[in-house]
Backbone atoms as SQL, in Angstrom:
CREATE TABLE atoms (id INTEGER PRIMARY KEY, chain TEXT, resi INTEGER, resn TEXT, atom TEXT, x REAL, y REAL, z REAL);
INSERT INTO atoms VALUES
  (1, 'A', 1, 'UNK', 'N', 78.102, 111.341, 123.233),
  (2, 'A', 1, 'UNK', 'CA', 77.810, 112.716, 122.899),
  (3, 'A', 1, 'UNK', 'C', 77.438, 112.781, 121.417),
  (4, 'A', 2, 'UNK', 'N', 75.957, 113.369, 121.275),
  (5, 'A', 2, 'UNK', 'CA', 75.768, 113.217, 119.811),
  (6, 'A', 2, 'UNK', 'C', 76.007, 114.589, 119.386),
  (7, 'A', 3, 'UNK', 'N', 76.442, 115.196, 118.001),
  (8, 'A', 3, 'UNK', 'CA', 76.924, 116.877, 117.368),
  (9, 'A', 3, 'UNK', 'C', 75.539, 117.214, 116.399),
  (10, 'A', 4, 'UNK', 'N', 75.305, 118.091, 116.635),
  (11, 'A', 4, 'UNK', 'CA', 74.384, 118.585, 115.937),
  (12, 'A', 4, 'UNK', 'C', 74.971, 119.196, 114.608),
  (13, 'A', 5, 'UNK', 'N', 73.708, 119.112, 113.794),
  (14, 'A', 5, 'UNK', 'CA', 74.186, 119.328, 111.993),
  (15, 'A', 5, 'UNK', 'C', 75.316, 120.716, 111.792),
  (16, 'A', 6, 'UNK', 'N', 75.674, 120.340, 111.216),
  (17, 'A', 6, 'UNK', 'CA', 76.824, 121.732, 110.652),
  (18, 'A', 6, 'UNK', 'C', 77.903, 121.998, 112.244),
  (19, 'A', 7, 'UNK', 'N', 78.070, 121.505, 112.954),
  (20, 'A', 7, 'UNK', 'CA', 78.770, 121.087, 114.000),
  (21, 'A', 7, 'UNK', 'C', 80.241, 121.992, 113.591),
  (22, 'A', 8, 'UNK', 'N', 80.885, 122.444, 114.468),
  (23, 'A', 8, 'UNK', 'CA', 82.268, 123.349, 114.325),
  (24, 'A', 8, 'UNK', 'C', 83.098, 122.107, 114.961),
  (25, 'A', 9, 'UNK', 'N', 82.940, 120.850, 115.461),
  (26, 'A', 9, 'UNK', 'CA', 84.033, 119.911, 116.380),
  (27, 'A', 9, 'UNK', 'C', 84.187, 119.023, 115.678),
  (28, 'A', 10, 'UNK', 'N', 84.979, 118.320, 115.084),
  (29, 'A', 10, 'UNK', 'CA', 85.632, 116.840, 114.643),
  (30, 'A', 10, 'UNK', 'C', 86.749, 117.192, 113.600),
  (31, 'A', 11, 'UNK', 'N', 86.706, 116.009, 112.802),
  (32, 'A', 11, 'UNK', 'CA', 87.668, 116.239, 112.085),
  (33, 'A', 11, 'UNK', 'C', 87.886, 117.104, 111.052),
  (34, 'A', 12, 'UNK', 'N', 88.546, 117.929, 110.214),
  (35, 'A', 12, 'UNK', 'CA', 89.121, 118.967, 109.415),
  (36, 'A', 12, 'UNK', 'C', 89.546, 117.934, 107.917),
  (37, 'A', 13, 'UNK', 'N', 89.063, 118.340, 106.860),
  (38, 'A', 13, 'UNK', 'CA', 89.918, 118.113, 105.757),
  (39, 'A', 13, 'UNK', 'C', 91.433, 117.368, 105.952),
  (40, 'A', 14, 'UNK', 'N', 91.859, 116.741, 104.428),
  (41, 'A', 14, 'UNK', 'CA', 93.234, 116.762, 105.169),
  (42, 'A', 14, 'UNK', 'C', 93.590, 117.004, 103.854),
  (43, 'A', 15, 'UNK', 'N', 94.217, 117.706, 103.325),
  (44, 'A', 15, 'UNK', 'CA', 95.142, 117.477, 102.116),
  (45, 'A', 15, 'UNK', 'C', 93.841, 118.501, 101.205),
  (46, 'A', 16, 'UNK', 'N', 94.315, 118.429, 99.887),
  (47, 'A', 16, 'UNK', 'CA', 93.804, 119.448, 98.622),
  (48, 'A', 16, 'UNK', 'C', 92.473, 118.476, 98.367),
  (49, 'A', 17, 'UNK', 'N', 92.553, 117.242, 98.296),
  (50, 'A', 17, 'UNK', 'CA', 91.435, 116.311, 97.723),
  (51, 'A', 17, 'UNK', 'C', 91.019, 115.752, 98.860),
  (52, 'A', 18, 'UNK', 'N', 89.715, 115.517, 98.637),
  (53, 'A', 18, 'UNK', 'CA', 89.109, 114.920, 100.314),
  (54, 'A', 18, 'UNK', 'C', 89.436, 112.405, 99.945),
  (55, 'A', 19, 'UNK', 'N', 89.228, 112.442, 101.395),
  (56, 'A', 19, 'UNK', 'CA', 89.818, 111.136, 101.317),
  (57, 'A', 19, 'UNK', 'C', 88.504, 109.912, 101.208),
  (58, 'A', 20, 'UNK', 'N', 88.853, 109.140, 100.555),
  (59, 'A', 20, 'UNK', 'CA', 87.599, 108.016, 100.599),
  (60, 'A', 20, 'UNK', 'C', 87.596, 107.894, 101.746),
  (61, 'A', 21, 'UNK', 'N', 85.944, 107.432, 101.259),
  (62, 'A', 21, 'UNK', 'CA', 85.298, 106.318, 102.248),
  (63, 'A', 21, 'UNK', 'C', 86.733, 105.427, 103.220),
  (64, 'A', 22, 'UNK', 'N', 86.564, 104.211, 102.505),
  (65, 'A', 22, 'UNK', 'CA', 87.317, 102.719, 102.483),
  (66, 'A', 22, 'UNK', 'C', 88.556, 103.199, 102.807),
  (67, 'A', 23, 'UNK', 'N', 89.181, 102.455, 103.758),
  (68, 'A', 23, 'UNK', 'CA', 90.296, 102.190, 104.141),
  (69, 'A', 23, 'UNK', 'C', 91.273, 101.024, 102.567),
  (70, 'A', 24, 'UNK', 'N', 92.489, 101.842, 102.405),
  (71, 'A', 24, 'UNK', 'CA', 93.354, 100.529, 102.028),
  (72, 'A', 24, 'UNK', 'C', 94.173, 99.709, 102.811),
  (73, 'A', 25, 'UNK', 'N', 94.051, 98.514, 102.734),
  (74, 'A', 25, 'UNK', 'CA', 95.354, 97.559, 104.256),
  (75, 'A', 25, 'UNK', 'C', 95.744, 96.643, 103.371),
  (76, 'A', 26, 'UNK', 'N', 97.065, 96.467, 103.532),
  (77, 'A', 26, 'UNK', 'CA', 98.115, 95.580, 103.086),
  (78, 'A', 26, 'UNK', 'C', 98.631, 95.031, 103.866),
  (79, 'A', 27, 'UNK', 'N', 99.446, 94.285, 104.252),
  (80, 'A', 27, 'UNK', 'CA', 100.837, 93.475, 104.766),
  (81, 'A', 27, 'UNK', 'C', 101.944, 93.574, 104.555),
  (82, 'A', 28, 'UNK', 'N', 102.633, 94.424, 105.316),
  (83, 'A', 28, 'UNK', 'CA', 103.621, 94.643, 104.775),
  (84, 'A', 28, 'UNK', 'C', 104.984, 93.600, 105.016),
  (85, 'A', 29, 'UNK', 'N', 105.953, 94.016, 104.517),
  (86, 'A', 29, 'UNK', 'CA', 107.435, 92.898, 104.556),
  (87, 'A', 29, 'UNK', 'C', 107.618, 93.224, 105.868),
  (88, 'A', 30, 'UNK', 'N', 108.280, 92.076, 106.440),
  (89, 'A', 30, 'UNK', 'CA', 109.223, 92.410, 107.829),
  (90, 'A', 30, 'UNK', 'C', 109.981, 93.516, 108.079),
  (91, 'A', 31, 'UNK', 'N', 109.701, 94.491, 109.211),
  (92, 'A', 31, 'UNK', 'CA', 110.791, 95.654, 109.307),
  (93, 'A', 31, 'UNK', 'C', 110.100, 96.711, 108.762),
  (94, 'A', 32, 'UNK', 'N', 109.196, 96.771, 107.518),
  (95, 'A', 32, 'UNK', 'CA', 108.902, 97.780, 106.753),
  (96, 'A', 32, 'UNK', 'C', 108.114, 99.308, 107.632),
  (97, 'A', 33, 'UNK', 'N', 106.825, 98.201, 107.946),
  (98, 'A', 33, 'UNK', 'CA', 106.218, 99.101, 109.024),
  (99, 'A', 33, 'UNK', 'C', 106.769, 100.452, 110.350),
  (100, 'A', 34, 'UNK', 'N', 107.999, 99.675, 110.659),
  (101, 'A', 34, 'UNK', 'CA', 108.936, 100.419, 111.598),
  (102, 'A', 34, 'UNK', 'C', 109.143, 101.919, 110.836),
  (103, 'A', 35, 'UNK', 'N', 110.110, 100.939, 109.491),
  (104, 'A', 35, 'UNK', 'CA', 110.738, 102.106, 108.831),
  (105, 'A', 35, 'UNK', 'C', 109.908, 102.971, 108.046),
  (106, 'A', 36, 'UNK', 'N', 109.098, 103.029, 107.720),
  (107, 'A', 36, 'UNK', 'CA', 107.501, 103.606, 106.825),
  (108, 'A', 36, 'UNK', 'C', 107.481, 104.970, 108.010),
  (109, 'A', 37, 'UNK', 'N', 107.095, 104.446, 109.640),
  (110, 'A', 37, 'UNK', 'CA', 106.318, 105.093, 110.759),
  (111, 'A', 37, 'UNK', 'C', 107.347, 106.419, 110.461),
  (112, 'A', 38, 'UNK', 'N', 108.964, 106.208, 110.447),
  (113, 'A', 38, 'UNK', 'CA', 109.845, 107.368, 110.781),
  (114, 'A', 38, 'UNK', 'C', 109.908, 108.374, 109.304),
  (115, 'A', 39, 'UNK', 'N', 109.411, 108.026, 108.525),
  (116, 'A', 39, 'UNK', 'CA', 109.185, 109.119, 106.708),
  (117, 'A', 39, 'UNK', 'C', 107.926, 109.748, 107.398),
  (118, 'A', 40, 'UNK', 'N', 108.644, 111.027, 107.540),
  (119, 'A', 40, 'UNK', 'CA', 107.916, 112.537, 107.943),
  (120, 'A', 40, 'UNK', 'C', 106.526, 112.405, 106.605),
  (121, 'A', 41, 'UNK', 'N', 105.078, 112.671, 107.389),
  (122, 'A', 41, 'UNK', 'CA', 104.502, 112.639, 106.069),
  (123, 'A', 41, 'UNK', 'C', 103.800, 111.854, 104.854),
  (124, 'A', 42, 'UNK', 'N', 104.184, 110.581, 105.638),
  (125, 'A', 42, 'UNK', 'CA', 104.745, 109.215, 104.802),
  (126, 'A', 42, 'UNK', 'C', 103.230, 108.892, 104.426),
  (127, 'A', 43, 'UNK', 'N', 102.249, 108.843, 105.144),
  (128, 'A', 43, 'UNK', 'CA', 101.048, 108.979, 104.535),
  (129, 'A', 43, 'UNK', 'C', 100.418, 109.888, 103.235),
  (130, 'A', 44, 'UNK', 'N', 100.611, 110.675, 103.606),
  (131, 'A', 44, 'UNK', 'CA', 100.556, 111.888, 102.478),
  (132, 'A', 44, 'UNK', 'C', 101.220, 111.477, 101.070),
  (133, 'A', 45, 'UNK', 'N', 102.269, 111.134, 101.170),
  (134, 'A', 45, 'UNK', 'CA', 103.523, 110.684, 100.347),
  (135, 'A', 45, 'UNK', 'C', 102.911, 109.410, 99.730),
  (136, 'A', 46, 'UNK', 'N', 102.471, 108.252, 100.566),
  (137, 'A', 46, 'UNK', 'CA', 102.328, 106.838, 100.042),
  (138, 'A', 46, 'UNK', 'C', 101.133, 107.270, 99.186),
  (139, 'A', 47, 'UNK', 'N', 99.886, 108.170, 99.605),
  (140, 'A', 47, 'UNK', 'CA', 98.797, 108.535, 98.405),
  (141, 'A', 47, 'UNK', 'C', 99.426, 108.825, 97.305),
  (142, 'A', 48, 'UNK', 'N', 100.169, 110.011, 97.343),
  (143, 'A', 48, 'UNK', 'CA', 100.428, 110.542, 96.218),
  (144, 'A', 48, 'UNK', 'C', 101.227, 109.350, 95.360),
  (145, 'A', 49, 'UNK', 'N', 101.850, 108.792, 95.736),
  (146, 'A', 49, 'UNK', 'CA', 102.447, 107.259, 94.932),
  (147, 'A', 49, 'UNK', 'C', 102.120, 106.623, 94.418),
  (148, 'A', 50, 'UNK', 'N', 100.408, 106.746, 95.184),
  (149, 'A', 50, 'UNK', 'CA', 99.322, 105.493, 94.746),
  (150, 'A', 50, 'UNK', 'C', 98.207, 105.912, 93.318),
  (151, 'A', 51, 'UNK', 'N', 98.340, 107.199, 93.015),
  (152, 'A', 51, 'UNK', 'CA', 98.201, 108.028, 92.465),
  (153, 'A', 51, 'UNK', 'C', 99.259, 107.701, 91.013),
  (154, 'A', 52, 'UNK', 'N', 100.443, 107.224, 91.363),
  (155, 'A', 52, 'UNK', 'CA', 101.507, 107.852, 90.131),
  (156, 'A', 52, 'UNK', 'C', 101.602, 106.516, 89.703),
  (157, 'A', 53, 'UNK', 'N', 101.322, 105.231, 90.340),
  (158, 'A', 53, 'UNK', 'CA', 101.314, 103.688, 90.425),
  (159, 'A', 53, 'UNK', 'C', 100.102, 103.485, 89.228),
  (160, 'A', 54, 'UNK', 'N', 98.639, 103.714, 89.916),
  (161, 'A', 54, 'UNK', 'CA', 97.827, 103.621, 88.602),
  (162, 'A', 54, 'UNK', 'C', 97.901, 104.312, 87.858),
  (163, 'A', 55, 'UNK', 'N', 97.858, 105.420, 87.247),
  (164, 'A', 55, 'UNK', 'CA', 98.697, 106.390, 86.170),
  (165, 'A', 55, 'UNK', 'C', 99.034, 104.811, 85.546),
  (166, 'A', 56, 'UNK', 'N', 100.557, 104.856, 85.791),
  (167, 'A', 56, 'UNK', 'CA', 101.005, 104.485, 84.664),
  (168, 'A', 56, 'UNK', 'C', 100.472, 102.842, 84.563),
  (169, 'A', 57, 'UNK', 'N', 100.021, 101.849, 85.558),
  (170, 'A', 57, 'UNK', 'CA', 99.601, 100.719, 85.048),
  (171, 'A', 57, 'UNK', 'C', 98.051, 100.641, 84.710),
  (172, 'A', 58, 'UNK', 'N', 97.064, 101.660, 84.574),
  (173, 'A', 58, 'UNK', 'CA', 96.007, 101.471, 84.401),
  (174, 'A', 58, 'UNK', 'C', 95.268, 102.222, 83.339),
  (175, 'A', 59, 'UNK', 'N', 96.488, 102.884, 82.190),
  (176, 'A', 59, 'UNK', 'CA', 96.285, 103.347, 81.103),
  (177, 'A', 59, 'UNK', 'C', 96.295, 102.911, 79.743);
């Protein structure tokens, strides 16, 4: 099914700032992944981290 321009169906914004392109993927430690899935949000949360991470090491 192809959507025609200016289309009202797919995905919505998510958050105040729109999201890159590029995916980030890591590896995480044993167990982590489990416990990450159950933090309400935890996406939302790990940006904003990633955010406060360069801040302070890339100044």
């Amino acid at each position: 099914m192809t959507f025609k321009k200016n289309h009202k169906q797919g995905a919505l914004p998510y958050g105040e700032k729109p999201l890159g392109i590029k995916p980030v993927s890591f590896k995480p430690r044993q167990g982590q992944l489990e416990k990450l899935k159950t933090v309400p949000n935890w996406q939302e949360l790990l940006r904003d981290y990633i955010d406060i991470l360069v801040e302070e090491h890339c100044d």
